[in-house]
Amino acid sequence: MLAISGQPGAAQAAARHAATTTRHGARTSVRRPPAMAHVPANWNQHGLASWYGTGRQNGHTTASGEQFDPDALTAAHTQLPLGTRVRVHAVSTGRSVVVRVNDRGPYRGHRIIDLSPEAARQLGIMGRGVSTVEIEPAREADEEVASATR
């Protein structure tokens, strides 16, 4: 039906803004927790991560206003302040990487973070689609590079 209306991007835009349509055509919005003002030093999160950044996202503007770069070590998170650096540890591979939050999401499933393709590659989870991770605030000494097994 979207192809007939000539607006194939309408469904994608609605998904990006977390709007849903009821079966009667009314639009509703999905309630998301508000973004945090700052990240406590002892904050951490454990859950599922995925990666995003197919050809459709290349060159698109992220929530922070910068262009999406699949080769950068960046991520999308629903609550963390934009610009926050976090260490993401992949439980299955034992690798970790420091990424900078520059976008909002993920909006699908029970995922807690969406990683750029480069971050997923360095964590060794690119082929898995979804992987269990642990997230914690990056320390000042942490660099934005992947580490070996900890």
mmCIF file of the C-alpha atoms, coordinates in Angstrom:
data_MODEL
# 
_entry.id   MODEL 
# 
loop_
_atom_site.group_PDB 
_atom_site.id 
_atom_site.type_symbol 
_atom_site.label_atom_id 
_atom_site.label_alt_id 
_atom_site.label_comp_id 
_atom_site.label_asym_id 
_atom_site.label_entity_id 
_atom_site.label_seq_id 
_atom_site.pdbx_PDB_ins_code 
_atom_site.Cartn_x 
_atom_site.Cartn_y 
_atom_site.Cartn_z 
_atom_site.occupancy 
_atom_site.B_iso_or_equiv 
_atom_site.pdbx_formal_charge 
_atom_site.auth_seq_id 
_atom_site.auth_comp_id 
_atom_site.auth_asym_id 
_atom_site.auth_atom_id 
_atom_site.pdbx_PDB_model_num 
ATOM 1   C CA . MET A 1 1   ? 0.000  0.000   0.000  1.00 0.00 ? 1   MET A CA 1 
ATOM 2   C CA . LEU A 1 2   ? 2.861  2.379   0.693  1.00 0.00 ? 2   LEU A CA 1 
ATOM 3   C CA . ALA A 1 3   ? 4.290  1.828   -2.776 1.00 0.00 ? 3   ALA A CA 1 
ATOM 4   C CA . ILE A 1 4   ? 0.927  2.704   -4.302 1.00 0.00 ? 4   ILE A CA 1 
ATOM 5   C CA . SER A 1 5   ? 0.708  5.965   -2.373 1.00 0.00 ? 5   SER A CA 1 
ATOM 6   C CA . GLY A 1 6   ? 4.123  6.974   -3.675 1.00 0.00 ? 6   GLY A CA 1 
ATOM 7   C CA . GLN A 1 7   ? 5.496  7.528   -0.164 1.00 0.00 ? 7   GLN A CA 1 
ATOM 8   C CA . PRO A 1 8   ? 7.700  4.522   0.673  1.00 0.00 ? 8   PRO A CA 1 
ATOM 9   C CA . GLY A 1 9   ? 9.607  6.600   3.243  1.00 0.00 ? 9   GLY A CA 1 
ATOM 10  C CA . ALA A 1 10  ? 6.559  7.346   5.399  1.00 0.00 ? 10  ALA A CA 1 
ATOM 11  C CA . ALA A 1 11  ? 6.692  4.006   7.210  1.00 0.00 ? 11  ALA A CA 1 
ATOM 12  C CA . GLN A 1 12  ? 10.413 4.394   7.831  1.00 0.00 ? 12  GLN A CA 1 
ATOM 13  C CA . ALA A 1 13  ? 9.925  7.902   9.213  1.00 0.00 ? 13  ALA A CA 1 
ATOM 14  C CA . ALA A 1 14  ? 7.167  6.699   11.517 1.00 0.00 ? 14  ALA A CA 1 
ATOM 15  C CA . ALA A 1 15  ? 9.387  3.894   12.797 1.00 0.00 ? 15  ALA A CA 1 
ATOM 16  C CA . ARG A 1 16  ? 12.262 6.314   13.432 1.00 0.00 ? 16  ARG A CA 1 
ATOM 17  C CA . HIS A 1 17  ? 10.032 8.541   15.526 1.00 0.00 ? 17  HIS A CA 1 
ATOM 18  C CA . ALA A 1 18  ? 8.472  5.563   17.356 1.00 0.00 ? 18  ALA A CA 1 
ATOM 19  C CA . ALA A 1 19  ? 4.993  6.307   16.066 1.00 0.00 ? 19  ALA A CA 1 
ATOM 20  C CA . THR A 1 20  ? 2.646  3.406   15.504 1.00 0.00 ? 20  THR A CA 1 
ATOM 21  C CA . THR A 1 21  ? -0.672 3.152   13.784 1.00 0.00 ? 21  THR A CA 1 
ATOM 22  C CA . THR A 1 22  ? -3.637 1.350   15.301 1.00 0.00 ? 22  THR A CA 1 
ATOM 23  C CA . ARG A 1 23  ? -5.725 -0.954  13.150 1.00 0.00 ? 23  ARG A CA 1 
ATOM 24  C CA . HIS A 1 24  ? -8.209 1.888   12.691 1.00 0.00 ? 24  HIS A CA 1 
ATOM 25  C CA . GLY A 1 25  ? -5.570 4.253   11.324 1.00 0.00 ? 25  GLY A CA 1 
ATOM 26  C CA . ALA A 1 26  ? -5.062 6.433   14.404 1.00 0.00 ? 26  ALA A CA 1 
ATOM 27  C CA . ARG A 1 27  ? -1.470 7.323   15.259 1.00 0.00 ? 27  ARG A CA 1 
ATOM 28  C CA . THR A 1 28  ? -0.131 6.641   18.721 1.00 0.00 ? 28  THR A CA 1 
ATOM 29  C CA . SER A 1 29  ? 3.310  7.175   20.161 1.00 0.00 ? 29  SER A CA 1 
ATOM 30  C CA . VAL A 1 30  ? 5.464  4.737   22.087 1.00 0.00 ? 30  VAL A CA 1 
ATOM 31  C CA . ARG A 1 31  ? 6.449  5.979   25.538 1.00 0.00 ? 31  ARG A CA 1 
ATOM 32  C CA . ARG A 1 32  ? 10.214 6.030   25.995 1.00 0.00 ? 32  ARG A CA 1 
ATOM 33  C CA . PRO A 1 33  ? 12.123 6.926   29.138 1.00 0.00 ? 33  PRO A CA 1 
ATOM 34  C CA . PRO A 1 34  ? 13.564 10.449  28.997 1.00 0.00 ? 34  PRO A CA 1 
ATOM 35  C CA . ALA A 1 35  ? 17.235 11.007  28.267 1.00 0.00 ? 35  ALA A CA 1 
ATOM 36  C CA . MET A 1 36  ? 19.471 11.198  31.326 1.00 0.00 ? 36  MET A CA 1 
ATOM 37  C CA . ALA A 1 37  ? 21.037 14.545  32.209 1.00 0.00 ? 37  ALA A CA 1 
ATOM 38  C CA . HIS A 1 38  ? 24.274 12.851  33.305 1.00 0.00 ? 38  HIS A CA 1 
ATOM 39  C CA . VAL A 1 39  ? 25.561 9.310   33.805 1.00 0.00 ? 39  VAL A CA 1 
ATOM 40  C CA . PRO A 1 40  ? 26.367 8.222   37.373 1.00 0.00 ? 40  PRO A CA 1 
ATOM 41  C CA . ALA A 1 41  ? 29.863 6.736   37.764 1.00 0.00 ? 41  ALA A CA 1 
ATOM 42  C CA . ASN A 1 42  ? 28.477 3.392   38.958 1.00 0.00 ? 42  ASN A CA 1 
ATOM 43  C CA . TRP A 1 43  ? 25.853 3.096   36.177 1.00 0.00 ? 43  TRP A CA 1 
ATOM 44  C CA . ASN A 1 44  ? 25.891 -0.047  34.030 1.00 0.00 ? 44  ASN A CA 1 
ATOM 45  C CA . GLN A 1 45  ? 23.527 -1.950  31.802 1.00 0.00 ? 45  GLN A CA 1 
ATOM 46  C CA . HIS A 1 46  ? 23.350 -5.563  30.640 1.00 0.00 ? 46  HIS A CA 1 
ATOM 47  C CA . GLY A 1 47  ? 21.313 -6.685  27.639 1.00 0.00 ? 47  GLY A CA 1 
ATOM 48  C CA . LEU A 1 48  ? 21.159 -7.184  23.891 1.00 0.00 ? 48  LEU A CA 1 
ATOM 49  C CA . ALA A 1 49  ? 23.063 -5.136  21.342 1.00 0.00 ? 49  ALA A CA 1 
ATOM 50  C CA . SER A 1 50  ? 22.688 -5.017  17.598 1.00 0.00 ? 50  SER A CA 1 
ATOM 51  C CA . TRP A 1 51  ? 24.408 -3.057  14.873 1.00 0.00 ? 51  TRP A CA 1 
ATOM 52  C CA . TYR A 1 52  ? 22.900 -0.702  12.353 1.00 0.00 ? 52  TYR A CA 1 
ATOM 53  C CA . GLY A 1 53  ? 24.147 1.140   9.336  1.00 0.00 ? 53  GLY A CA 1 
ATOM 54  C CA . THR A 1 54  ? 23.179 -0.453  6.082  1.00 0.00 ? 54  THR A CA 1 
ATOM 55  C CA . GLY A 1 55  ? 23.520 1.619   2.927  1.00 0.00 ? 55  GLY A CA 1 
ATOM 56  C CA . ARG A 1 56  ? 20.329 3.508   3.802  1.00 0.00 ? 56  ARG A CA 1 
ATOM 57  C CA . GLN A 1 57  ? 21.911 5.217   6.817  1.00 0.00 ? 57  GLN A CA 1 
ATOM 58  C CA . ASN A 1 58  ? 25.136 6.313   5.103  1.00 0.00 ? 58  ASN A CA 1 
ATOM 59  C CA . GLY A 1 59  ? 25.200 10.086  5.006  1.00 0.00 ? 59  GLY A CA 1 
ATOM 60  C CA . HIS A 1 60  ? 22.011 10.522  7.031  1.00 0.00 ? 60  HIS A CA 1 
ATOM 61  C CA . THR A 1 61  ? 22.005 12.889  9.976  1.00 0.00 ? 61  THR A CA 1 
ATOM 62  C CA . THR A 1 62  ? 22.106 11.337  13.450 1.00 0.00 ? 62  THR A CA 1 
ATOM 63  C CA . ALA A 1 63  ? 20.267 12.703  16.493 1.00 0.00 ? 63  ALA A CA 1 
ATOM 64  C CA . SER A 1 64  ? 23.406 14.654  17.434 1.00 0.00 ? 64  SER A CA 1 
ATOM 65  C CA . GLY A 1 65  ? 23.349 16.437  14.066 1.00 0.00 ? 65  GLY A CA 1 
ATOM 66  C CA . GLU A 1 66  ? 26.436 14.776  12.595 1.00 0.00 ? 66  GLU A CA 1 
ATOM 67  C CA . GLN A 1 67  ? 26.513 12.571  9.523  1.00 0.00 ? 67  GLN A CA 1 
ATOM 68  C CA . PHE A 1 68  ? 26.289 8.812   10.144 1.00 0.00 ? 68  PHE A CA 1 
ATOM 69  C CA . ASP A 1 69  ? 29.711 7.223   9.582  1.00 0.00 ? 69  ASP A CA 1 
ATOM 70  C CA . PRO A 1 70  ? 29.796 3.393   9.509  1.00 0.00 ? 70  PRO A CA 1 
ATOM 71  C CA . ASP A 1 71  ? 33.562 3.465   10.119 1.00 0.00 ? 71  ASP A CA 1 
ATOM 72  C CA . ALA A 1 72  ? 33.331 5.484   13.344 1.00 0.00 ? 72  ALA A CA 1 
ATOM 73  C CA . LEU A 1 73  ? 33.075 3.947   16.810 1.00 0.00 ? 73  LEU A CA 1 
ATOM 74  C CA . THR A 1 74  ? 29.613 5.280   17.600 1.00 0.00 ? 74  THR A CA 1 
ATOM 75  C CA . ALA A 1 75  ? 26.330 3.970   18.953 1.00 0.00 ? 75  ALA A CA 1 
ATOM 76  C CA . ALA A 1 76  ? 22.653 4.737   19.446 1.00 0.00 ? 76  ALA A CA 1 
ATOM 77  C CA . HIS A 1 77  ? 21.090 4.597   22.920 1.00 0.00 ? 77  HIS A CA 1 
ATOM 78  C CA . THR A 1 78  ? 17.633 5.659   24.084 1.00 0.00 ? 78  THR A CA 1 
ATOM 79  C CA . GLN A 1 79  ? 18.601 7.331   27.373 1.00 0.00 ? 79  GLN A CA 1 
ATOM 80  C CA . LEU A 1 80  ? 22.299 8.188   27.524 1.00 0.00 ? 80  LEU A CA 1 
ATOM 81  C CA . PRO A 1 81  ? 23.165 11.832  26.848 1.00 0.00 ? 81  PRO A CA 1 
ATOM 82  C CA . LEU A 1 82  ? 24.469 12.440  23.328 1.00 0.00 ? 82  LEU A CA 1 
ATOM 83  C CA . GLY A 1 83  ? 28.257 12.599  23.371 1.00 0.00 ? 83  GLY A CA 1 
ATOM 84  C CA . THR A 1 84  ? 28.614 10.131  26.257 1.00 0.00 ? 84  THR A CA 1 
ATOM 85  C CA . ARG A 1 85  ? 31.475 7.671   25.888 1.00 0.00 ? 85  ARG A CA 1 
ATOM 86  C CA . VAL A 1 86  ? 30.715 4.134   27.094 1.00 0.00 ? 86  VAL A CA 1 
ATOM 87  C CA . ARG A 1 87  ? 32.675 0.894   27.159 1.00 0.00 ? 87  ARG A CA 1 
ATOM 88  C CA . VAL A 1 88  ? 30.729 -1.935  25.529 1.00 0.00 ? 88  VAL A CA 1 
ATOM 89  C CA . HIS A 1 89  ? 31.854 -5.461  26.447 1.00 0.00 ? 89  HIS A CA 1 
ATOM 90  C CA . ALA A 1 90  ? 30.636 -8.365  24.274 1.00 0.00 ? 90  ALA A CA 1 
ATOM 91  C CA . VAL A 1 91  ? 30.024 -11.308 26.584 1.00 0.00 ? 91  VAL A CA 1 
ATOM 92  C CA . SER A 1 92  ? 30.333 -13.928 23.810 1.00 0.00 ? 92  SER A CA 1 
ATOM 93  C CA . THR A 1 93  ? 33.707 -12.762 22.470 1.00 0.00 ? 93  THR A CA 1 
ATOM 94  C CA . GLY A 1 94  ? 35.244 -11.173 25.546 1.00 0.00 ? 94  GLY A CA 1 
ATOM 95  C CA . ARG A 1 95  ? 36.185 -8.062  23.546 1.00 0.00 ? 95  ARG A CA 1 
ATOM 96  C CA . SER A 1 96  ? 35.348 -4.507  24.478 1.00 0.00 ? 96  SER A CA 1 
ATOM 97  C CA . VAL A 1 97  ? 35.321 -1.164  22.707 1.00 0.00 ? 97  VAL A CA 1 
ATOM 98  C CA . VAL A 1 98  ? 34.687 2.439   23.737 1.00 0.00 ? 98  VAL A CA 1 
ATOM 99  C CA . VAL A 1 99  ? 31.996 4.118   21.643 1.00 0.00 ? 99  VAL A CA 1 
ATOM 100 C CA . ARG A 1 100 ? 30.460 7.587   21.625 1.00 0.00 ? 100 ARG A CA 1 
ATOM 101 C CA . VAL A 1 101 ? 26.660 7.883   21.736 1.00 0.00 ? 101 VAL A CA 1 
ATOM 102 C CA . ASN A 1 102 ? 25.607 10.096  18.832 1.00 0.00 ? 102 ASN A CA 1 
ATOM 103 C CA . ASP A 1 103 ? 22.145 8.771   17.966 1.00 0.00 ? 103 ASP A CA 1 
ATOM 104 C CA . ARG A 1 104 ? 18.879 7.602   19.502 1.00 0.00 ? 104 ARG A CA 1 
ATOM 105 C CA . GLY A 1 105 ? 17.628 4.039   19.381 1.00 0.00 ? 105 GLY A CA 1 
ATOM 106 C CA . PRO A 1 106 ? 17.331 1.086   19.238 1.00 0.00 ? 106 PRO A CA 1 
ATOM 107 C CA . TYR A 1 107 ? 13.626 0.933   18.539 1.00 0.00 ? 107 TYR A CA 1 
ATOM 108 C CA . ARG A 1 108 ? 13.216 -2.803  17.916 1.00 0.00 ? 108 ARG A CA 1 
ATOM 109 C CA . GLY A 1 109 ? 12.903 -5.667  20.344 1.00 0.00 ? 109 GLY A CA 1 
ATOM 110 C CA . HIS A 1 110 ? 14.479 -5.554  23.777 1.00 0.00 ? 110 HIS A CA 1 
ATOM 111 C CA . ARG A 1 111 ? 17.819 -4.174  22.632 1.00 0.00 ? 111 ARG A CA 1 
ATOM 112 C CA . ILE A 1 112 ? 19.691 -1.692  24.785 1.00 0.00 ? 112 ILE A CA 1 
ATOM 113 C CA . ILE A 1 113 ? 22.192 -0.311  22.246 1.00 0.00 ? 113 ILE A CA 1 
ATOM 114 C CA . ASP A 1 114 ? 22.748 -0.149  18.480 1.00 0.00 ? 114 ASP A CA 1 
ATOM 115 C CA . LEU A 1 115 ? 26.383 -0.124  17.407 1.00 0.00 ? 115 LEU A CA 1 
ATOM 116 C CA . SER A 1 116 ? 27.999 1.207   14.253 1.00 0.00 ? 116 SER A CA 1 
ATOM 117 C CA . PRO A 1 117 ? 29.277 -1.507  11.887 1.00 0.00 ? 117 PRO A CA 1 
ATOM 118 C CA . GLU A 1 118 ? 32.887 -0.741  12.852 1.00 0.00 ? 118 GLU A CA 1 
ATOM 119 C CA . ALA A 1 119 ? 32.172 -1.115  16.575 1.00 0.00 ? 119 ALA A CA 1 
ATOM 120 C CA . ALA A 1 120 ? 30.337 -4.405  15.944 1.00 0.00 ? 120 ALA A CA 1 
ATOM 121 C CA . ARG A 1 121 ? 33.218 -5.646  13.791 1.00 0.00 ? 121 ARG A CA 1 
ATOM 122 C CA . GLN A 1 122 ? 35.788 -4.848  16.464 1.00 0.00 ? 122 GLN A CA 1 
ATOM 123 C CA . LEU A 1 123 ? 33.661 -6.592  19.087 1.00 0.00 ? 123 LEU A CA 1 
ATOM 124 C CA . GLY A 1 124 ? 33.394 -9.663  16.854 1.00 0.00 ? 124 GLY A CA 1 
ATOM 125 C CA . ILE A 1 125 ? 29.582 -9.629  16.739 1.00 0.00 ? 125 ILE A CA 1 
ATOM 126 C CA . MET A 1 126 ? 29.017 -8.459  13.166 1.00 0.00 ? 126 MET A CA 1 
ATOM 127 C CA . GLY A 1 127 ? 27.790 -11.836 11.891 1.00 0.00 ? 127 GLY A CA 1 
ATOM 128 C CA . ARG A 1 128 ? 25.587 -12.556 14.904 1.00 0.00 ? 128 ARG A CA 1 
ATOM 129 C CA . GLY A 1 129 ? 23.037 -9.796  14.431 1.00 0.00 ? 129 GLY A CA 1 
ATOM 130 C CA . VAL A 1 130 ? 22.226 -9.561  18.148 1.00 0.00 ? 130 VAL A CA 1 
ATOM 131 C CA . SER A 1 131 ? 24.620 -10.261 21.007 1.00 0.00 ? 131 SER A CA 1 
ATOM 132 C CA . THR A 1 132 ? 24.649 -9.924  24.800 1.00 0.00 ? 132 THR A CA 1 
ATOM 133 C CA . VAL A 1 133 ? 26.722 -6.985  26.048 1.00 0.00 ? 133 VAL A CA 1 
ATOM 134 C CA . GLU A 1 134 ? 27.552 -5.088  29.211 1.00 0.00 ? 134 GLU A CA 1 
ATOM 135 C CA . ILE A 1 135 ? 27.774 -1.283  29.099 1.00 0.00 ? 135 ILE A CA 1 
ATOM 136 C CA . GLU A 1 136 ? 29.535 1.015   31.553 1.00 0.00 ? 136 GLU A CA 1 
ATOM 137 C CA . PRO A 1 137 ? 30.731 4.626   31.438 1.00 0.00 ? 137 PRO A CA 1 
ATOM 138 C CA . ALA A 1 138 ? 34.171 4.975   29.877 1.00 0.00 ? 138 ALA A CA 1 
ATOM 139 C CA . ARG A 1 139 ? 36.952 6.160   32.149 1.00 0.00 ? 139 ARG A CA 1 
ATOM 140 C CA . GLU A 1 140 ? 39.047 9.187   31.214 1.00 0.00 ? 140 GLU A CA 1 
ATOM 141 C CA . ALA A 1 141 ? 42.007 6.951   30.345 1.00 0.00 ? 141 ALA A CA 1 
ATOM 142 C CA . ASP A 1 142 ? 39.958 4.809   27.926 1.00 0.00 ? 142 ASP A CA 1 
ATOM 143 C CA . GLU A 1 143 ? 40.618 5.388   24.261 1.00 0.00 ? 143 GLU A CA 1 
ATOM 144 C CA . GLU A 1 144 ? 38.164 4.798   21.448 1.00 0.00 ? 144 GLU A CA 1 
ATOM 145 C CA . VAL A 1 145 ? 39.812 1.564   20.388 1.00 0.00 ? 145 VAL A CA 1 
ATOM 146 C CA . ALA A 1 146 ? 38.853 -2.060  20.732 1.00 0.00 ? 146 ALA A CA 1 
ATOM 147 C CA . SER A 1 147 ? 40.596 -4.159  23.334 1.00 0.00 ? 147 SER A CA 1 
ATOM 148 C CA . ALA A 1 148 ? 41.496 -7.801  23.486 1.00 0.00 ? 148 ALA A CA 1 
ATOM 149 C CA . THR A 1 149 ? 39.753 -10.204 25.822 1.00 0.00 ? 149 THR A CA 1 
ATOM 150 C CA . ARG A 1 150 ? 39.673 -8.813  29.323 1.00 0.00 ? 150 ARG A CA 1 
# 
